[in-house]
mmCIF file of C-alpha atoms in Angstrom:
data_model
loop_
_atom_site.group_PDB
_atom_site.id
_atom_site.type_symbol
_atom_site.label_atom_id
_atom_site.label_comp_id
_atom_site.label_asym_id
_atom_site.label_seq_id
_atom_site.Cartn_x
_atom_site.Cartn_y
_atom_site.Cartn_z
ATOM 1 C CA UNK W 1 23.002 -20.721 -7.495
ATOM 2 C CA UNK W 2 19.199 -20.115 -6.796
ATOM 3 C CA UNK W 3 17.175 -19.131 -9.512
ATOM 4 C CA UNK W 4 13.436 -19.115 -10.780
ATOM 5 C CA UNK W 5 11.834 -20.190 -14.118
ATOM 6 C CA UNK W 6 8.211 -18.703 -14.779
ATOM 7 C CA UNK W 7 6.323 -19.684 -17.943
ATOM 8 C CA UNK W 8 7.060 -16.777 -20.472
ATOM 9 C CA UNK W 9 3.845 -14.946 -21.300
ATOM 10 C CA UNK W 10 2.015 -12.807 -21.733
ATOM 11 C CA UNK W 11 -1.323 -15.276 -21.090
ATOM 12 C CA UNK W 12 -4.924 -14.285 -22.128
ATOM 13 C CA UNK W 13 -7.737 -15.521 -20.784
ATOM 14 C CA UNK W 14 -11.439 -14.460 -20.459
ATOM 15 C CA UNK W 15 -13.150 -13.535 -17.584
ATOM 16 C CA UNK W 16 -13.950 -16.889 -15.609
ATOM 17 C CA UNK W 17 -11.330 -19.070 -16.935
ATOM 18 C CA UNK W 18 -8.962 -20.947 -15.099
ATOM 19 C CA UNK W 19 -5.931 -19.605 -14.404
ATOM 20 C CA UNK W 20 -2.171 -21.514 -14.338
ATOM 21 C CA UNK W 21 1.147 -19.791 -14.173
ATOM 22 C CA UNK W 22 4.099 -22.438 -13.645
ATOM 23 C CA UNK W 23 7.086 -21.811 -11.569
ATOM 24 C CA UNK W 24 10.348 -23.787 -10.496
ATOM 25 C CA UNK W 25 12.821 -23.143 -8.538
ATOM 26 C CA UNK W 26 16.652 -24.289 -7.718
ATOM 27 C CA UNK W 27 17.989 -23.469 -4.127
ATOM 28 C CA UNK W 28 20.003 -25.105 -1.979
ATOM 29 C CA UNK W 29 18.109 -25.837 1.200
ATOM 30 C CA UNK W 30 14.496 -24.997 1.524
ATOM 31 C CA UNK W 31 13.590 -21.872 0.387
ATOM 32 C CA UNK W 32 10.350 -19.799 1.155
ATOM 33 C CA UNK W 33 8.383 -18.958 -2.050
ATOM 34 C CA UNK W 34 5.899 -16.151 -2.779
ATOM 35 C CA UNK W 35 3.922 -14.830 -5.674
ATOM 36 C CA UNK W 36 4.392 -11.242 -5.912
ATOM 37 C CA UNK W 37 1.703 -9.083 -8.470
ATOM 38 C CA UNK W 38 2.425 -5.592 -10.252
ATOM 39 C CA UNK W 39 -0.498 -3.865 -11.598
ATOM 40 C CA UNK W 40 -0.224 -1.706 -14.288
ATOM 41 C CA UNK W 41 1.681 1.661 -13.204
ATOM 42 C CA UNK W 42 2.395 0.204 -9.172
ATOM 43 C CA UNK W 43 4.804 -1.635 -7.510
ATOM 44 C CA UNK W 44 5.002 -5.084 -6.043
ATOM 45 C CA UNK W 45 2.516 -6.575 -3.926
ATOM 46 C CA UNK W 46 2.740 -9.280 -2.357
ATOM 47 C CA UNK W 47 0.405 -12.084 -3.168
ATOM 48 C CA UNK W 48 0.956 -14.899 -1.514
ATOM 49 C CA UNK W 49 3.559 -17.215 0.626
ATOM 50 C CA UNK W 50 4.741 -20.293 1.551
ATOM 51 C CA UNK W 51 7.701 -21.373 3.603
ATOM 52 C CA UNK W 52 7.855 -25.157 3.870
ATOM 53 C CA UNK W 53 7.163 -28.027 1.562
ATOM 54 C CA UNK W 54 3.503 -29.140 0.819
ATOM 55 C CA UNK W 55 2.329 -25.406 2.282
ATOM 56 C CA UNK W 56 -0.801 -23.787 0.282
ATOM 57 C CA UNK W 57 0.284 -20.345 -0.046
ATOM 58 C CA UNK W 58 -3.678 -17.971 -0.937
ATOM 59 C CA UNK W 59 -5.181 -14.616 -1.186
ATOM 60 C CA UNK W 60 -8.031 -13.757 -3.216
ATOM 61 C CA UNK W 61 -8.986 -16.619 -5.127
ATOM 62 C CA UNK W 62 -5.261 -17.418 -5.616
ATOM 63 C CA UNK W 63 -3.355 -20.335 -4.347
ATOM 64 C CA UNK W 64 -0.048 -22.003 -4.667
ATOM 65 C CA UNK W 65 1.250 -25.126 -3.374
ATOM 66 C CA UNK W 66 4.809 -25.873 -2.475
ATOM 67 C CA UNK W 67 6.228 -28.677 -4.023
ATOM 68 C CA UNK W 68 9.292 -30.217 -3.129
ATOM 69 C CA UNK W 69 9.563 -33.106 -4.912
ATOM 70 C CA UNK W 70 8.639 -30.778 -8.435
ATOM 71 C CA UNK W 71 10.944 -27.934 -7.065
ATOM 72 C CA UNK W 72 7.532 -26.006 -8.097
ATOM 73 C CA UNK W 73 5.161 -23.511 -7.394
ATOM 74 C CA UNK W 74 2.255 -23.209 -9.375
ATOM 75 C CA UNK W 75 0.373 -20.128 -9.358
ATOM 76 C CA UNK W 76 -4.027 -21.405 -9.593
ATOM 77 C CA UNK W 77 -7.182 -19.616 -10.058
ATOM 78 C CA UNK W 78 -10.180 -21.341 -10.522
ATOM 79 C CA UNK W 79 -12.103 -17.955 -12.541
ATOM 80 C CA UNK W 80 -9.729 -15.048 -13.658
ATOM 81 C CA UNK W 81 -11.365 -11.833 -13.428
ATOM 82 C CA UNK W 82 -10.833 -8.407 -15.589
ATOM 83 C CA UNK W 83 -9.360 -7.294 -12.787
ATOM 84 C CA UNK W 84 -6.667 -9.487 -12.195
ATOM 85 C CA UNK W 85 -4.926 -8.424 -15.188
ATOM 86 C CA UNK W 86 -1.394 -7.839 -14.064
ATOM 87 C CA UNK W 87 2.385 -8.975 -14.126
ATOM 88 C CA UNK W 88 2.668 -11.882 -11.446
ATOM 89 C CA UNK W 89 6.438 -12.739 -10.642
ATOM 90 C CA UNK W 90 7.087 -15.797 -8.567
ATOM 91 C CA UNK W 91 10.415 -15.125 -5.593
ATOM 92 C CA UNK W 92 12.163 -17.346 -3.480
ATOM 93 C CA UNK W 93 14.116 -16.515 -0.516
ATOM 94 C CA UNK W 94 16.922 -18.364 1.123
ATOM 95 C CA UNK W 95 16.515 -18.392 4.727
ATOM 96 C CA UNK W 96 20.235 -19.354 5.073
ATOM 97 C CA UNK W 97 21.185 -16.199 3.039
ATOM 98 C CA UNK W 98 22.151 -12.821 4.953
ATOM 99 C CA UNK W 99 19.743 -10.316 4.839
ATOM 100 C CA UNK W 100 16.603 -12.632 2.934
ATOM 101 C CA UNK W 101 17.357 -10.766 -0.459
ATOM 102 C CA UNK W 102 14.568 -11.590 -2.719
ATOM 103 C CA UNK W 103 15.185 -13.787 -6.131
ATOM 104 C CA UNK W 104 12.740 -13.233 -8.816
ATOM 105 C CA UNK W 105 11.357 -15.122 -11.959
ATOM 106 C CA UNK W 106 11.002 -13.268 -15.242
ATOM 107 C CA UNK W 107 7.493 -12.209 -14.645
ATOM 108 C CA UNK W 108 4.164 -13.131 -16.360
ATOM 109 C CA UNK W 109 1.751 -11.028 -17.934
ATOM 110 C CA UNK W 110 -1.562 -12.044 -17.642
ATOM 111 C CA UNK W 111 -4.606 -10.280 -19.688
ATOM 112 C CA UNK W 112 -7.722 -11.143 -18.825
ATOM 113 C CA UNK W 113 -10.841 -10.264 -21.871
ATOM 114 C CA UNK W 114 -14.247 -9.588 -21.290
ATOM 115 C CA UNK I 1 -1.551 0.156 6.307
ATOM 116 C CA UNK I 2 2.107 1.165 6.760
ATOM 117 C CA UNK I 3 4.093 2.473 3.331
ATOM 118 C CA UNK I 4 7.573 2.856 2.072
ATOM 119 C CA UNK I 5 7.234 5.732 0.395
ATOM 120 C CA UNK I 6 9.799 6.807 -2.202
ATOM 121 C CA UNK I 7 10.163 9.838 -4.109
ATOM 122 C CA UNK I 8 10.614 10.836 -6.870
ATOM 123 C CA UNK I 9 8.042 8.877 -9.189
ATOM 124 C CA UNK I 10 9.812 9.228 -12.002
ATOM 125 C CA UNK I 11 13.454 11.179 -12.591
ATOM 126 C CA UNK I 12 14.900 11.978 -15.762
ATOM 127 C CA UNK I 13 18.594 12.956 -15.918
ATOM 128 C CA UNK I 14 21.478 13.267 -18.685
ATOM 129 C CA UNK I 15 23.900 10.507 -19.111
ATOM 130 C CA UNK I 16 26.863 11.078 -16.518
ATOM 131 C CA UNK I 17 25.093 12.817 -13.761
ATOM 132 C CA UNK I 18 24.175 11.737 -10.402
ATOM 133 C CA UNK I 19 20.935 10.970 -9.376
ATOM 134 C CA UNK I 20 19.709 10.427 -5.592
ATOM 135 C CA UNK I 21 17.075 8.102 -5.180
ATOM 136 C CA UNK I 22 14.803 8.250 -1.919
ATOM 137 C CA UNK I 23 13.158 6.298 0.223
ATOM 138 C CA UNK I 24 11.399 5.932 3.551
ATOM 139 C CA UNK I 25 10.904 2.339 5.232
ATOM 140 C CA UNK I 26 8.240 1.459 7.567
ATOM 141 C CA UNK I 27 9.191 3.333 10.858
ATOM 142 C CA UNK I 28 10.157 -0.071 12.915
ATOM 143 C CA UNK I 29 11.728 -2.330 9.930
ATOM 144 C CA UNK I 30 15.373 -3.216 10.395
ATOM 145 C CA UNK I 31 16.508 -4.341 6.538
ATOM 146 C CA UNK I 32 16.685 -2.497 3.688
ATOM 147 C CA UNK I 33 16.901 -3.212 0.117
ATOM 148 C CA UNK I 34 17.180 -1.606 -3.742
ATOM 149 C CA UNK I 35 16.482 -3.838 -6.226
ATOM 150 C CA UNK I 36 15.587 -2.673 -10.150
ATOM 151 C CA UNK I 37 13.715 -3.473 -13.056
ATOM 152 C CA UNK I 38 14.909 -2.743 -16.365
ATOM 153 C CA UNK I 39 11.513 -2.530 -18.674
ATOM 154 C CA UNK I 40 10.069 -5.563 -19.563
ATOM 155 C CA UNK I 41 12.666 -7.796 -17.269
ATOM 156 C CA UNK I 42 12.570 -9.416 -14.403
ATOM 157 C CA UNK I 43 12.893 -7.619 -10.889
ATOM 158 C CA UNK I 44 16.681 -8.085 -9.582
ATOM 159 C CA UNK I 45 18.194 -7.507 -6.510
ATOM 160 C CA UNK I 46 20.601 -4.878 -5.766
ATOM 161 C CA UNK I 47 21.820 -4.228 -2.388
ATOM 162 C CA UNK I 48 20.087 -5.207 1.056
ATOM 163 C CA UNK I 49 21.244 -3.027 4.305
ATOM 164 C CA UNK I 50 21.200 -3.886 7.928
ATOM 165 C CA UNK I 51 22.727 -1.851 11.216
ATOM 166 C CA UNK I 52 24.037 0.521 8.737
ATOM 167 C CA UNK I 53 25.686 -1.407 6.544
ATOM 168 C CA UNK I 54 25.796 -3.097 3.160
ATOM 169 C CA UNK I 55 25.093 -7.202 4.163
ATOM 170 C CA UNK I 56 24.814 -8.061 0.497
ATOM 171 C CA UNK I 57 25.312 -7.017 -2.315
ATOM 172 C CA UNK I 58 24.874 -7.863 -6.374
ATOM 173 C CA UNK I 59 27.398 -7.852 -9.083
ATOM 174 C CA UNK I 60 25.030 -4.929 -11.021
ATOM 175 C CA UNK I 61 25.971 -3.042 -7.818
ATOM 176 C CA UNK I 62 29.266 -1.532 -8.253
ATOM 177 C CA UNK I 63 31.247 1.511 -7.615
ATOM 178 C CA UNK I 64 29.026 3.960 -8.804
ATOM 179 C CA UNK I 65 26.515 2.676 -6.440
ATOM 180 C CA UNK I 66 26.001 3.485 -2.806
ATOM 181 C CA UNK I 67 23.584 3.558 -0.484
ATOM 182 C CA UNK I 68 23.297 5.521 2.254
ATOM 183 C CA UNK I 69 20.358 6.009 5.491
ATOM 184 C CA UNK I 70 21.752 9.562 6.851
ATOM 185 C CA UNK I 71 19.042 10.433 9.279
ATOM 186 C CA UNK I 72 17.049 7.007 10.456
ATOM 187 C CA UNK I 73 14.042 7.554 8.509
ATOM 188 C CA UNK I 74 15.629 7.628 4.654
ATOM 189 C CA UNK I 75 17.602 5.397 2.742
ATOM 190 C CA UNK I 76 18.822 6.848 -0.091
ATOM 191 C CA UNK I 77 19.993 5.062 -3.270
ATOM 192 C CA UNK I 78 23.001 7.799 -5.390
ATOM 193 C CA UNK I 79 24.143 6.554 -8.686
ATOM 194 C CA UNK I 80 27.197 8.343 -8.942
ATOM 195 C CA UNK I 81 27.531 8.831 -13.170
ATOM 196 C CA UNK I 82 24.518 7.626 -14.616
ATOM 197 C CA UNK I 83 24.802 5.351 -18.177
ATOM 198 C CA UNK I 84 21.859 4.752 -20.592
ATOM 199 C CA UNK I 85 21.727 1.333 -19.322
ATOM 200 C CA UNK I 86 20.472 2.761 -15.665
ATOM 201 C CA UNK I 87 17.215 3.242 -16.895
ATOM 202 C CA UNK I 88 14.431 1.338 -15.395
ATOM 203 C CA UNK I 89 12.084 1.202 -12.833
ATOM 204 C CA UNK I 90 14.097 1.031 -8.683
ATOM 205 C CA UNK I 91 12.251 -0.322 -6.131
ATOM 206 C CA UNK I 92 13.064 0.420 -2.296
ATOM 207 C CA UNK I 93 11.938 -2.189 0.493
ATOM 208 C CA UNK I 94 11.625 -2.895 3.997
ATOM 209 C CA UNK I 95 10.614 -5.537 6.155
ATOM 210 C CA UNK I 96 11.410 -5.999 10.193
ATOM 211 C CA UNK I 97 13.565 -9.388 9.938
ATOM 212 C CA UNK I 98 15.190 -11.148 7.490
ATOM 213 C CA UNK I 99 14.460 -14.699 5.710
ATOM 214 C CA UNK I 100 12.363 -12.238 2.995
ATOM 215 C CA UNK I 101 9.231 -12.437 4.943
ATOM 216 C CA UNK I 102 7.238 -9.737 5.052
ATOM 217 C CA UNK I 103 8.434 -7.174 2.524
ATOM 218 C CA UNK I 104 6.639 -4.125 1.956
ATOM 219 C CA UNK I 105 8.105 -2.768 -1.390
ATOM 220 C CA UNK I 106 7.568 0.908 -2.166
ATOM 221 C CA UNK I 107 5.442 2.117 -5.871
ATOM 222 C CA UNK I 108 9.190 2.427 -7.506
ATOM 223 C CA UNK I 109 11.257 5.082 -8.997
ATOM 224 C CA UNK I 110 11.440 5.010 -13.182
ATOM 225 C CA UNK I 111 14.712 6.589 -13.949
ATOM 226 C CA UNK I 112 15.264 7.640 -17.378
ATOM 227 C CA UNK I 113 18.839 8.464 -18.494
ATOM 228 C CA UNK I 114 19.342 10.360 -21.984
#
């Protein structure tokens, strides 16, 4: 079945480091992928998207390439800010699959230091 | 920006009563989903719902699960005899076709069952 590996965190940085969070996928087909972010005490927001291969998914500083040939979606941020301190899940979607239910990676914390 | 609003924030209830979740999509989306997040886990899908139906749903969704839209503006989640293990944090979303593009999740629900 379809699933999604995220690197386990939680990651800290300081403030204008570079940023990495890995993610791969398995799906049958070709899936679209997103980044989705939860700040502390909200709900999910979406982050960024992609829906075919070699797409650059990006949104404030953030960007994600898809990868078919990895089966990957790297999350990238050249210089992590204080406020970017969240939990960043990486989803795929099936586009074959009734209704486009959502399937989510464990989630990564990110803490980003002064 | 359009919401989906859902209410309450945060319920607390005693094991083996029901609870009623609610939520209200964005006015003009078509499919609707629960999915939940047990504290410190990943985000996992539930049920999605489309014409007024169920078109999918997970194995965590069982009997005393249902889901119900009763007037065209809510969609309502009832867990029928809550356990201790029902506690976490359900989020309701919307979004105007499938293929998961385009989901506007609402700020969540934390249930707490003791």
């Amino acid at each position: 079945g379809n699933s999604v590996t995220q690197m386990e965190g939680p990651v800290t940085l300081s403030e204008e480091a570079f940023l990495t969070i890995n993610c791969t996928y398995t799906a049958t087909g070709y899936p679209s992928l997103f980044w989705y972010v939860q700040y502390p005490g909200e709900g999910l927001q979406l982050l960024l998207k992609a829906t075919k291969a070699d797409d650059k998914g990006s949104n404030k500083g953030f960007e994600a390439t898809y990868r078919k040939e990895t089966t990957s979606f790297h999350l990238e941020k050249g210089s992590v800010q204080v406020s970017d301190s969240a939990v960043y899940f990486c989803a795929l979607a099936d586009p074959y699959n009734q209704g486009g239910k959502l399937i989510f990676g464990q989630g990564t914390e990110l803490s980003v230091k002064p | 920006e359009p919401e989906v609003t859902q209410t309450p924030s945060h319920q607390v209830t005693q094991m083996g009563q029901e609870v009623i979740l609610r939520c209200v999509p964005i006015s003009n989306h078509l499919y609707f989903y629960w999915y939940r997040q047990i504290l410190g886990q990943k985000v996992e899908f539930l049920v999605s719902f489309y014409n007024n139906e169920i078109s999918e749903k997970s194995e965590i969704f069982d009997d005393q699960f249902s889901v119900e839209r009763p007037d065209g503006s809510n969609f309502t989640l009832k867990i029928r005899s809550t356990k201790l293990e029902d506690s976490a944090m359900y989020f309701c979303a919307s979004t105007l076709r499938d293929k998961g593009l385009g989901y506007t999740f609402g700020s969540g629900t934390r249930l707490t069952v003791v």
